[in-house]
């Protein structure tokens, strides 16, 4: 397991880097610094690019280099690409999940204040968060299915 950190003095771009990584990994605009995706587009009077995008180059031991790219257009729509092939959000998210990047759980970045937020969760909410991050839901369904199958076999004997 590898851990990276971003640190530096105020104004050095730490938050911008975190926002860019969050954006390309599918975090909603409302969790970034805008209320909608189009708020993220650089726009100074007469100098709008009409879109913004971030590419993330991911080196996988099994799959080699994978390029994740998210673009937001002036109309507020988003486009997702993996290795320059357009994907739906669900397809994009499934590939992220393959690498244990869970957008809903935000298990890939720790922002200032996140540790405190987790520490203040109720036991029930903390358990739900940990189960999501560890992938227990999928395993639990599989376990319940096998348990049911075993029970059915034992009642037939």
mmCIF file of C-alpha atoms in Angstrom:
data_model
loop_
_atom_site.group_PDB
_atom_site.id
_atom_site.type_symbol
_atom_site.label_atom_id
_atom_site.label_comp_id
_atom_site.label_asym_id
_atom_site.label_seq_id
_atom_site.Cartn_x
_atom_site.Cartn_y
_atom_site.Cartn_z
ATOM 1 C CA UNK A 1 0.000 0.000 0.000
ATOM 2 C CA UNK A 2 1.317 3.415 -0.936
ATOM 3 C CA UNK A 3 0.399 6.706 0.675
ATOM 4 C CA UNK A 4 0.925 10.121 -0.865
ATOM 5 C CA UNK A 5 0.472 13.521 0.724
ATOM 6 C CA UNK A 6 0.166 17.071 -0.494
ATOM 7 C CA UNK A 7 1.475 19.788 1.767
ATOM 8 C CA UNK A 8 2.746 23.326 1.498
ATOM 9 C CA UNK A 9 2.136 26.888 2.571
ATOM 10 C CA UNK A 10 -1.183 28.680 2.121
ATOM 11 C CA UNK A 11 -1.792 29.617 -1.509
ATOM 12 C CA UNK A 12 0.494 26.941 -2.954
ATOM 13 C CA UNK A 13 -2.306 25.026 -4.711
ATOM 14 C CA UNK A 14 -2.962 22.115 -2.350
ATOM 15 C CA UNK A 15 -6.734 22.578 -2.481
ATOM 16 C CA UNK A 16 -6.663 22.990 -6.271
ATOM 17 C CA UNK A 17 -4.774 19.700 -6.598
ATOM 18 C CA UNK A 18 -7.214 17.924 -4.294
ATOM 19 C CA UNK A 19 -10.171 19.390 -6.213
ATOM 20 C CA UNK A 20 -8.703 18.275 -9.556
ATOM 21 C CA UNK A 21 -8.156 14.708 -8.337
ATOM 22 C CA UNK A 22 -11.625 14.645 -6.770
ATOM 23 C CA UNK A 23 -13.161 15.981 -9.989
ATOM 24 C CA UNK A 24 -11.550 13.403 -12.274
ATOM 25 C CA UNK A 25 -12.575 10.638 -9.874
ATOM 26 C CA UNK A 26 -16.217 11.680 -10.136
ATOM 27 C CA UNK A 27 -16.886 13.713 -6.996
ATOM 28 C CA UNK A 28 -19.930 15.964 -7.405
ATOM 29 C CA UNK A 29 -19.439 19.688 -7.949
ATOM 30 C CA UNK A 30 -21.348 20.474 -4.758
ATOM 31 C CA UNK A 31 -18.569 18.708 -2.819
ATOM 32 C CA UNK A 32 -15.957 20.798 -4.601
ATOM 33 C CA UNK A 33 -15.895 24.585 -4.893
ATOM 34 C CA UNK A 34 -18.995 25.087 -6.989
ATOM 35 C CA UNK A 35 -22.694 24.474 -6.806
ATOM 36 C CA UNK A 36 -22.821 23.102 -10.355
ATOM 37 C CA UNK A 37 -20.281 21.652 -12.767
ATOM 38 C CA UNK A 38 -20.233 24.733 -15.001
ATOM 39 C CA UNK A 39 -18.987 26.766 -12.008
ATOM 40 C CA UNK A 40 -15.702 24.870 -12.386
ATOM 41 C CA UNK A 41 -14.948 26.296 -15.852
ATOM 42 C CA UNK A 42 -12.384 29.090 -15.991
ATOM 43 C CA UNK A 43 -14.284 32.156 -17.103
ATOM 44 C CA UNK A 44 -12.887 35.648 -17.180
ATOM 45 C CA UNK A 45 -14.781 38.195 -19.307
ATOM 46 C CA UNK A 46 -14.196 37.334 -22.952
ATOM 47 C CA UNK A 47 -11.821 34.458 -22.145
ATOM 48 C CA UNK A 48 -13.922 31.350 -21.593
ATOM 49 C CA UNK A 49 -12.686 28.000 -22.861
ATOM 50 C CA UNK A 50 -16.238 26.633 -22.765
ATOM 51 C CA UNK A 51 -15.069 23.471 -21.007
ATOM 52 C CA UNK A 52 -12.738 22.165 -18.342
ATOM 53 C CA UNK A 53 -11.123 18.774 -18.033
ATOM 54 C CA UNK A 54 -8.750 16.808 -15.860
ATOM 55 C CA UNK A 55 -6.839 13.681 -16.863
ATOM 56 C CA UNK A 56 -5.419 11.236 -14.342
ATOM 57 C CA UNK A 57 -2.715 8.820 -15.439
ATOM 58 C CA UNK A 58 -2.964 5.647 -13.380
ATOM 59 C CA UNK A 59 -0.290 2.950 -13.540
ATOM 60 C CA UNK A 60 -1.712 -0.480 -12.817
ATOM 61 C CA UNK A 61 0.492 -3.504 -12.316
ATOM 62 C CA UNK A 62 -2.042 -5.686 -14.160
ATOM 63 C CA UNK A 63 -3.419 -3.293 -16.788
ATOM 64 C CA UNK A 64 -0.539 -0.888 -17.490
ATOM 65 C CA UNK A 65 -1.300 2.807 -17.883
ATOM 66 C CA UNK A 66 -4.959 3.810 -17.675
ATOM 67 C CA UNK A 67 -6.013 7.376 -18.411
ATOM 68 C CA UNK A 68 -9.150 8.631 -16.669
ATOM 69 C CA UNK A 69 -10.517 11.889 -18.061
ATOM 70 C CA UNK A 70 -13.514 13.924 -16.982
ATOM 71 C CA UNK A 71 -14.672 16.968 -18.921
ATOM 72 C CA UNK A 72 -17.386 19.462 -18.050
ATOM 73 C CA UNK A 73 -18.911 21.566 -20.807
ATOM 74 C CA UNK A 74 -20.380 25.079 -20.623
ATOM 75 C CA UNK A 75 -23.918 23.650 -20.574
ATOM 76 C CA UNK A 76 -23.054 21.749 -17.361
ATOM 77 C CA UNK A 77 -22.899 18.266 -18.867
ATOM 78 C CA UNK A 78 -20.050 15.927 -18.017
ATOM 79 C CA UNK A 79 -18.174 13.501 -20.212
ATOM 80 C CA UNK A 80 -16.151 10.552 -18.929
ATOM 81 C CA UNK A 81 -13.371 8.805 -20.833
ATOM 82 C CA UNK A 82 -11.065 5.906 -20.088
ATOM 83 C CA UNK A 83 -8.098 5.617 -22.448
ATOM 84 C CA UNK A 84 -9.898 8.111 -24.693
ATOM 85 C CA UNK A 85 -13.003 5.909 -25.007
ATOM 86 C CA UNK A 86 -16.182 7.665 -23.903
ATOM 87 C CA UNK A 87 -17.985 5.909 -21.030
ATOM 88 C CA UNK A 88 -21.189 6.397 -19.100
ATOM 89 C CA UNK A 89 -20.806 7.410 -15.456
ATOM 90 C CA UNK A 90 -21.730 3.864 -14.362
ATOM 91 C CA UNK A 91 -19.060 2.293 -16.600
ATOM 92 C CA UNK A 92 -16.472 4.821 -15.404
ATOM 93 C CA UNK A 93 -17.403 4.213 -11.767
ATOM 94 C CA UNK A 94 -17.149 0.419 -12.202
ATOM 95 C CA UNK A 95 -13.549 0.743 -13.428
ATOM 96 C CA UNK A 96 -12.737 3.009 -10.475
ATOM 97 C CA UNK A 97 -14.258 0.416 -8.125
ATOM 98 C CA UNK A 98 -11.975 -2.215 -9.673
ATOM 99 C CA UNK A 99 -9.127 -0.192 -8.167
ATOM 100 C CA UNK A 100 -10.988 0.199 -4.835
ATOM 101 C CA UNK A 101 -11.753 3.866 -5.498
ATOM 102 C CA UNK A 102 -15.228 4.386 -4.059
ATOM 103 C CA UNK A 103 -16.554 7.805 -5.023
ATOM 104 C CA UNK A 104 -19.486 7.647 -2.594
ATOM 105 C CA UNK A 105 -17.224 6.770 0.323
ATOM 106 C CA UNK A 106 -14.496 9.180 -0.826
ATOM 107 C CA UNK A 107 -11.907 6.649 0.294
ATOM 108 C CA UNK A 108 -9.195 7.949 -2.015
ATOM 109 C CA UNK A 109 -8.460 11.392 -0.503
ATOM 110 C CA UNK A 110 -8.458 12.684 3.030
ATOM 111 C CA UNK A 111 -9.362 16.358 3.179
ATOM 112 C CA UNK A 112 -8.822 18.685 6.085
ATOM 113 C CA UNK A 113 -11.566 17.927 8.613
ATOM 114 C CA UNK A 114 -12.365 14.432 7.254
ATOM 115 C CA UNK A 115 -10.715 12.614 10.157
ATOM 116 C CA UNK A 116 -12.756 14.643 12.644
ATOM 117 C CA UNK A 117 -15.967 13.936 10.684
ATOM 118 C CA UNK A 118 -15.328 10.184 10.800
ATOM 119 C CA UNK A 119 -14.493 10.319 14.507
ATOM 120 C CA UNK A 120 -17.831 12.023 15.232
ATOM 121 C CA UNK A 121 -19.969 9.461 13.374
ATOM 122 C CA UNK A 122 -22.423 7.351 15.324
ATOM 123 C CA UNK A 123 -21.451 3.674 15.706
ATOM 124 C CA UNK A 124 -24.123 2.695 13.158
ATOM 125 C CA UNK A 125 -22.913 5.259 10.577
ATOM 126 C CA UNK A 126 -19.270 4.340 11.181
ATOM 127 C CA UNK A 127 -20.070 0.658 10.666
ATOM 128 C CA UNK A 128 -21.904 1.471 7.409
ATOM 129 C CA UNK A 129 -18.940 3.545 6.183
ATOM 130 C CA UNK A 130 -16.415 0.831 7.019
ATOM 131 C CA UNK A 131 -18.572 -1.852 5.371
ATOM 132 C CA UNK A 132 -18.763 0.249 2.208
ATOM 133 C CA UNK A 133 -15.017 0.924 2.110
ATOM 134 C CA UNK A 134 -14.142 -2.735 2.767
ATOM 135 C CA UNK A 135 -16.643 -4.061 0.219
ATOM 136 C CA UNK A 136 -18.533 -6.061 2.835
ATOM 137 C CA UNK A 137 -21.922 -5.446 1.191
ATOM 138 C CA UNK A 138 -20.951 -7.548 -1.820
ATOM 139 C CA UNK A 139 -19.428 -10.224 0.373
ATOM 140 C CA UNK A 140 -22.420 -10.172 2.708
ATOM 141 C CA UNK A 141 -24.808 -10.883 -0.183
ATOM 142 C CA UNK A 142 -22.591 -13.738 -1.341
ATOM 143 C CA UNK A 143 -22.391 -15.074 2.226
ATOM 144 C CA UNK A 144 -26.179 -14.917 2.695
ATOM 145 C CA UNK A 145 -26.697 -16.716 -0.617
ATOM 146 C CA UNK A 146 -24.300 -19.526 0.358
ATOM 147 C CA UNK A 147 -25.834 -19.736 3.826
ATOM 148 C CA UNK A 148 -29.317 -20.099 2.299
ATOM 149 C CA UNK A 149 -28.051 -22.741 -0.123
ATOM 150 C CA UNK A 150 -26.414 -24.697 2.713
ATOM 151 C CA UNK A 151 -29.566 -24.492 4.825
ATOM 152 C CA UNK A 152 -31.645 -25.716 1.890
ATOM 153 C CA UNK A 153 -29.305 -28.694 1.398
ATOM 154 C CA UNK A 154 -29.457 -29.623 5.091
ATOM 155 C CA UNK A 155 -33.273 -29.553 5.131
ATOM 156 C CA UNK A 156 -33.370 -31.924 2.141
ATOM 157 C CA UNK A 157 -31.433 -34.605 4.014
#
